[in-house]
């Protein structure tokens, strides 16, 4: 077995809901207050994982975090028993309760930034859990994400799992959603493109927040021990952010030697592409697939999430496959573009549509739901097998979701203390399905 690229997907959580929590994420804003369908959302995510597993890909599972997250409510001064804390938060601070109840951890592309061992100085795979400090509801994810990653990749001889960067706006970090690795083969040294929306310390007059800083990206490249000549730092265009590109992966995705992006993605496209060519010099010839405003207006790219597709080298397929959200097939400019893409002789040979609509309504496409992890043969052997998809795990998780997840969740349901009780029972059971032990969640350790 050679080096492969695995996908670790976040399981959609039991409290999946439309909280309208993410300014600058147009879908989250548009669907705020709608009734969500957690069970359907979890099954859609699981079906995507199964599809890739069946196609011969290595597929991992990242467990949901505990929600509502009482430590946030305690820190904010709510006291009493669990039911009292939830009920008084619902009455006096409903925004805070929504943040504490968010299932946003499901978007695993934001969980961490990963540098494969072929790129790092010490020959280990480096992963940094993201601090996600820009959005309150996401700023509570980092420590539990680090725990999940340590469970999935326990052997320190092969894996270096870093805690999140300091929780300060100068280091605002949203994980792999702003990171692209290009390479000739997964196992050879590659180049890593880090994209930022702003520079720490400079006030930009932006309509929406830019969530990643250059300083965070520089720190990640340093901690991962990357070769500076093989790293590119590029800035998102202000136009893209203002149009709703809260992460670079809304307008750009890359795989192997191919970078697929919208013309509006980068502040300076020529400079970015030149830097990529220089970084790749001697390793491979980058292939750029740039989509113009005439072909696909930025607005359509953002609403359909064309670029939030998974771009993958599927076993047995000569060209890359774009696993795109089904919304792309229903957006005329994007559907036309996809036709043209596969009939051409470029690096992308097929488009496969998946239904992840429950996630899409909160601004999370197929690529948001997964964290890519390149694994050598030895690393694949060292990865925790209990967190990898199989027929048996798929069956167990399908049953677990059907038994524990609510069919519908309306905003008012977040005030129901029973949701916490149901969630804890479900996560206790999940710990035995995934073999995570008895102290994996804070509530199991502290009550
Ligand atoms: O951070 N949505 C997420 C979507 C993350 C998508 N990830 C990537 N592009 N990689 C976010 O904005 C909405 C939650 C709510 O409104 O209930 C939310 O957090």
XYZ file of C-alpha atoms and ligand atoms in Angstrom:
466
model
C 0.000 0.000 0.000
C 1.333 3.433 -0.880
C 0.660 6.793 0.711
C -3.020 7.675 0.505
C -5.211 10.659 1.253
C -7.853 9.813 3.853
C -10.891 11.935 4.639
C -12.019 12.301 8.235
C -15.581 13.641 8.357
C -17.273 15.258 11.312
C -20.482 13.513 12.320
C -23.378 15.967 12.302
C -24.385 16.619 15.921
C -27.640 15.953 17.748
C -28.316 19.689 18.100
C -27.770 20.558 14.428
C -29.795 23.758 14.058
C -30.016 26.998 12.132
C -28.836 29.550 14.669
C -27.888 32.359 12.265
C -24.582 32.569 14.088
C -22.096 33.257 11.297
C -22.037 36.807 9.935
C -20.591 36.698 6.427
C -21.837 33.159 5.807
C -24.810 33.866 3.554
C -26.505 30.479 3.989
C -26.346 30.650 7.794
C -27.868 34.113 7.656
C -30.573 33.202 5.160
C -31.746 30.087 7.012
C -31.573 31.503 10.551
C -34.503 30.335 12.637
C -35.641 27.577 10.249
C -36.524 24.160 11.611
C -33.584 21.784 11.119
C -33.608 18.010 10.647
C -30.702 16.597 12.693
C -31.353 12.939 11.887
C -31.558 13.610 8.162
C -28.417 15.767 8.356
C -26.444 13.066 10.155
C -27.592 10.395 7.715
C -26.676 12.596 4.737
C -23.169 13.066 6.143
C -22.836 9.372 6.879
C -24.005 8.464 3.359
C -21.249 10.659 1.902
C -18.672 8.876 4.068
C -19.992 5.484 3.000
C -19.912 6.472 -0.648
C -16.227 7.343 -0.467
C -15.458 4.229 1.556
C -17.212 2.137 -1.115
C -15.158 3.894 -3.804
C -12.012 2.548 -2.147
C -11.014 5.649 -0.159
C -9.894 5.524 3.468
C -12.626 7.259 5.455
C -12.414 8.331 9.090
C -15.074 9.521 11.515
C -14.727 12.405 13.980
C -17.236 12.236 16.860
C -19.632 15.100 17.661
C -18.792 17.413 20.571
C -21.054 17.645 23.610
C -23.836 20.212 23.191
C -25.213 22.332 24.636
C -21.763 23.030 26.040
C -22.454 23.868 29.676
C -18.914 25.066 30.491
C -19.554 28.098 28.237
C -22.767 28.891 30.124
C -21.048 28.356 33.491
C -18.204 30.658 32.454
C -20.826 33.242 31.541
C -22.218 33.149 35.074
C -25.152 30.740 34.873
C -25.464 28.577 37.978
C -27.742 25.888 39.361
C -28.421 22.398 38.143
C -28.167 21.626 34.416
C -31.846 22.230 33.712
C -31.767 25.565 35.569
C -28.678 26.698 33.657
C -30.302 25.927 30.306
C -33.662 27.410 31.217
C -32.255 30.654 32.558
C -29.879 31.001 29.585
C -32.856 30.476 27.254
C -34.716 33.296 29.001
C -31.988 35.854 29.538
C -29.275 35.075 26.956
C -30.792 33.114 24.052
C -27.924 34.088 21.715
C -25.440 32.552 24.129
C -27.502 29.375 24.410
C -27.590 29.118 20.608
C -23.794 29.435 20.543
C -23.458 26.760 23.245
C -25.796 24.445 21.320
C -24.231 24.801 17.859
C -23.222 21.677 15.956
C -20.606 23.625 13.961
C -17.841 21.130 14.913
C -19.287 18.936 12.131
C -17.377 21.021 9.558
C -14.141 19.118 9.959
C -12.301 21.218 7.369
C -12.145 23.812 10.148
C -11.015 21.346 12.793
C -7.302 21.549 12.084
C -4.533 22.227 9.587
C -2.583 19.133 8.600
C 0.890 18.883 7.127
C 1.762 15.407 5.850
C 5.015 13.849 7.005
C 6.553 14.222 3.527
C 6.559 18.012 4.065
C 7.829 18.300 7.636
C 11.340 18.537 9.070
C 10.933 15.733 11.619
C 9.178 13.331 9.223
C 6.022 13.209 11.375
C 2.527 14.237 10.359
C 1.740 17.561 12.072
C -1.795 18.651 12.916
C -2.810 21.870 14.661
C -6.322 22.036 16.057
C -7.864 25.374 15.033
C -8.753 27.997 17.655
C -11.713 29.356 15.633
C -11.690 32.500 17.757
C -13.575 34.735 15.332
C -17.002 33.239 16.039
C -18.127 32.655 19.623
C -19.991 29.434 18.800
C -16.879 27.977 17.157
C -14.343 29.200 19.734
C -15.374 26.333 22.056
C -14.315 23.586 19.628
C -10.494 23.561 19.805
C -9.770 21.490 22.943
C -12.270 18.735 22.067
C -10.960 18.664 18.492
C -7.413 18.144 19.787
C -8.741 15.262 21.905
C -10.426 13.684 18.855
C -7.265 14.021 16.785
C -5.178 12.441 19.551
C -7.652 9.573 19.673
C -7.491 9.114 15.898
C -3.701 9.497 15.672
C -2.333 8.314 19.014
C 1.241 7.326 18.197
C 3.627 10.233 18.846
C 6.335 8.550 16.841
C 4.268 9.234 13.733
C 1.941 12.077 14.682
C 2.472 15.479 16.321
C -0.897 16.867 17.391
C -0.633 20.510 18.457
C -3.059 22.379 20.680
C -4.771 25.376 19.084
C -2.781 28.588 18.643
C -3.285 31.138 21.464
C -6.927 32.235 21.572
C -6.254 35.770 20.437
C -7.452 37.589 17.334
C -3.881 37.986 16.075
C -3.793 34.191 15.705
C -7.322 33.734 14.350
C -7.240 30.338 12.686
C -9.976 28.360 10.917
C -8.008 25.276 9.983
C -7.694 23.508 6.656
C -10.451 25.589 5.047
C -7.708 28.112 4.295
C -4.992 25.627 3.398
C -4.278 23.709 0.187
C -1.550 21.153 -0.403
C -0.354 20.423 -3.932
C 2.008 17.578 -4.854
C 3.003 15.167 -7.607
C 1.999 12.214 -5.420
C 0.558 12.201 -1.908
C 3.740 10.613 -0.578
C 6.223 13.046 -2.184
C 7.176 16.434 -0.771
C 4.516 18.953 -1.706
C 3.873 22.652 -1.414
C 1.478 24.161 1.096
C -0.628 27.200 0.269
C -1.861 29.136 3.307
C -4.546 31.734 2.630
C -5.415 34.610 4.957
C -8.136 37.231 4.976
C -6.346 39.838 7.046
C -3.171 40.934 8.783
C -3.302 41.074 12.573
C -3.304 44.614 13.933
C -4.740 46.278 10.838
C -8.334 47.457 10.952
C -10.054 46.700 7.650
C -13.384 48.271 6.953
C -14.997 45.055 5.849
C -18.703 44.282 5.816
C -17.949 40.763 7.136
C -15.148 39.428 9.349
C -12.008 37.997 7.747
C -11.407 34.906 9.831
C -7.797 33.897 9.159
C -4.697 35.985 9.821
C -1.350 35.843 8.055
C 0.252 35.605 11.506
C -1.704 32.432 12.308
C -0.616 30.899 9.015
C 3.039 31.803 9.604
C 2.862 30.220 13.073
C 1.342 27.030 11.645
C 4.031 26.703 8.979
C 6.706 27.206 11.675
C 5.257 24.715 14.175
C 4.780 22.105 11.469
C 8.443 22.442 10.487
C 7.776 23.187 6.815
C 10.464 24.081 4.330
C 10.023 27.843 3.774
C 10.774 27.471 0.046
C 7.795 25.148 -0.331
C 5.283 27.391 1.436
C 3.122 30.096 -0.153
C 1.165 32.712 1.786
C -1.611 34.370 -0.197
C -4.348 36.793 0.639
C -8.049 36.391 -0.136
C -9.578 39.184 -2.184
C -11.727 41.631 -0.252
C -14.337 41.255 -2.967
C -14.603 37.522 -2.274
C -14.988 38.053 1.495
C -17.597 40.760 1.012
C -19.535 38.471 -1.340
C -19.691 35.730 1.321
C -16.373 33.858 1.103
C -15.834 33.446 4.829
C -13.256 30.722 4.140
C -11.031 30.378 1.079
C -12.475 26.899 0.415
C -15.706 28.568 -0.727
C -13.874 29.712 -3.885
C -10.861 27.402 -4.193
C -9.922 23.746 -3.879
C -6.797 21.873 -4.871
C -5.562 18.320 -5.206
C -2.376 16.726 -6.515
C -1.003 19.209 -9.067
C -4.333 20.960 -9.719
C -5.592 24.222 -8.234
C -9.241 24.913 -9.097
C -10.368 28.424 -8.158
C -12.539 31.385 -9.020
C -10.831 34.396 -10.589
C -12.024 36.480 -7.631
C -10.456 34.227 -4.968
C -7.115 35.965 -4.400
C -6.167 39.574 -3.806
C -3.378 39.213 -6.388
C -3.901 36.176 -8.619
C -0.771 36.595 -10.709
C 1.466 36.957 -7.681
C -0.175 33.908 -6.032
C 0.198 31.678 -9.089
C 3.793 32.800 -9.668
C 4.611 31.993 -6.024
C 3.029 28.534 -6.402
C 5.079 27.884 -9.558
C 8.277 28.932 -7.757
C 7.495 26.778 -4.691
C 6.737 23.764 -6.892
C 9.861 24.215 -9.014
C 11.704 20.901 -9.276
C 8.766 18.968 -7.759
C 5.932 19.236 -10.303
C 4.236 21.502 -12.817
C 1.110 23.042 -11.254
C -2.088 22.938 -13.306
C -4.354 25.928 -12.806
C -8.060 25.697 -13.555
C -9.317 29.265 -13.159
C -13.015 30.003 -13.498
C -13.913 33.445 -14.775
C -16.795 35.682 -13.737
C -18.267 35.205 -17.247
C -18.302 31.438 -16.887
C -19.599 31.347 -13.308
C -20.545 34.598 -11.554
C -19.047 34.762 -8.049
C -22.562 34.897 -6.622
C -23.480 31.551 -8.268
C -20.196 30.004 -7.128
C -21.033 30.969 -3.546
C -24.682 29.915 -3.518
C -24.011 26.590 -5.302
C -20.719 25.940 -3.453
C -19.034 24.692 -6.652
C -15.579 25.124 -5.103
C -16.575 23.565 -1.799
C -16.435 20.259 -3.581
C -14.028 17.514 -2.642
C -11.394 17.211 -5.351
C -10.026 13.714 -5.160
C -7.853 11.178 -6.914
C -10.190 8.152 -6.824
C -8.642 4.710 -7.062
C -8.692 3.527 -10.668
C -9.658 6.878 -12.230
C -7.138 8.600 -14.469
C -8.381 12.132 -13.777
C -9.504 13.873 -10.592
C -13.119 13.630 -9.443
C -15.055 16.611 -8.123
C -17.542 15.516 -5.450
C -19.884 18.492 -5.640
C -23.016 19.496 -3.730
C -26.245 18.676 -5.571
C -27.047 22.419 -5.545
C -24.467 22.732 -8.375
C -26.652 20.672 -10.705
C -29.515 23.118 -10.070
C -27.565 26.305 -10.734
C -27.581 26.804 -14.547
C -24.215 28.581 -14.915
C -22.523 26.014 -12.673
C -24.202 22.980 -14.277
C -23.062 24.272 -17.704
C -19.546 24.816 -16.401
C -19.371 21.293 -14.941
C -20.369 19.824 -18.330
C -17.638 21.799 -20.023
C -15.098 20.856 -17.373
C -15.411 17.123 -17.864
C -15.652 17.197 -21.644
C -12.405 19.165 -21.813
C -9.055 17.464 -21.365
C -8.035 19.188 -18.130
C -7.140 17.526 -14.832
C -10.769 17.089 -13.669
C -12.517 14.184 -15.374
C -15.792 13.658 -13.538
C -18.285 15.466 -11.325
C -20.211 13.451 -8.779
C -23.106 15.130 -6.943
C -23.910 14.463 -3.281
C -26.837 15.564 -1.152
C -25.667 17.283 2.034
C -28.505 19.810 2.082
C -28.939 20.000 5.851
C -25.300 21.063 6.141
C -25.426 23.301 3.065
C -28.184 25.388 4.663
C -25.644 26.437 7.277
C -22.931 27.086 4.687
C -21.162 23.729 4.874
C -20.599 21.811 1.632
C -19.005 18.398 0.987
C -15.487 19.818 1.467
C -16.391 21.552 4.753
C -17.465 18.246 6.230
C -14.096 16.585 5.752
C -10.539 16.924 6.981
C -7.934 15.553 4.610
C -5.191 13.459 6.153
C -2.392 12.113 3.980
C -1.140 8.858 5.507
C 1.901 6.787 4.601
C 1.589 3.050 4.950
C 3.119 3.106 8.452
C 0.881 6.023 9.515
C -2.196 4.280 8.159
C -1.292 1.270 10.300
C -0.734 3.518 13.332
C -4.079 5.345 12.887
C -6.846 4.214 15.264
C -8.821 1.559 13.314
C -11.902 2.089 15.505
C -12.393 5.534 13.958
C -12.251 4.273 10.370
C -15.355 3.546 8.289
C -16.275 -0.059 7.570
C -19.486 -1.907 6.711
C -19.899 -2.784 10.385
C -19.306 0.777 11.636
C -21.674 2.162 9.011
C -24.434 -0.160 10.219
C -23.793 0.693 13.864
C -23.760 4.450 13.215
C -26.930 4.306 11.100
C -28.730 2.562 13.956
C -27.240 4.903 16.544
C -28.399 7.987 14.596
C -31.872 6.570 14.019
C -32.237 5.767 17.717
C -30.931 9.008 19.221
C -31.346 11.930 16.819
C -34.459 14.051 16.758
C -36.198 14.336 13.466
C -36.755 18.072 13.806
C -35.363 20.872 15.903
C -37.003 24.303 16.080
C -35.175 27.272 17.684
C -37.408 27.041 20.793
C -36.366 23.398 21.325
C -32.886 24.517 22.391
C -34.460 25.639 25.682
C -35.467 22.048 26.449
C -33.101 20.562 29.090
C -34.064 17.103 27.821
C -31.932 17.769 24.729
C -28.837 17.716 26.941
C -29.925 14.461 28.598
C -30.581 12.826 25.207
C -27.261 14.089 23.847
C -25.262 12.736 26.776
C -26.891 9.303 26.531
C -26.127 9.226 22.809
C -22.490 10.264 23.265
C -21.970 7.714 26.056
C -23.086 5.035 23.630
C -20.985 6.457 20.811
C -17.914 6.186 23.033
C -18.392 2.439 23.170
C -19.093 2.193 19.412
C -15.873 4.086 18.621
C -13.967 2.706 21.622
C -13.183 6.155 22.994
C -13.076 5.193 26.668
C -15.063 6.706 29.512
C -13.511 10.166 29.869
C -13.593 11.390 26.301
C -16.109 14.181 26.904
C -15.917 16.881 29.609
C -19.315 15.813 31.007
C -17.934 12.296 31.519
C -14.960 13.651 33.419
C -16.654 16.442 35.414
C -20.343 15.554 35.489
O -18.124 28.522 10.294
N -21.448 27.595 9.724
C -20.048 27.313 9.545
C -19.801 26.705 8.180
C -18.386 26.209 8.049
C -18.073 25.796 6.664
N -16.747 25.351 6.560
C -15.912 25.546 5.530
N -16.169 26.416 4.592
N -14.826 24.900 5.517
C -19.228 28.596 9.737
O -19.697 29.651 9.312
C -23.411 28.269 10.991
C -23.995 27.928 12.320
C -25.364 28.511 12.524
O -25.639 29.604 12.006
O -26.174 27.845 13.218
C -21.931 27.927 10.912
O -21.254 27.947 11.906
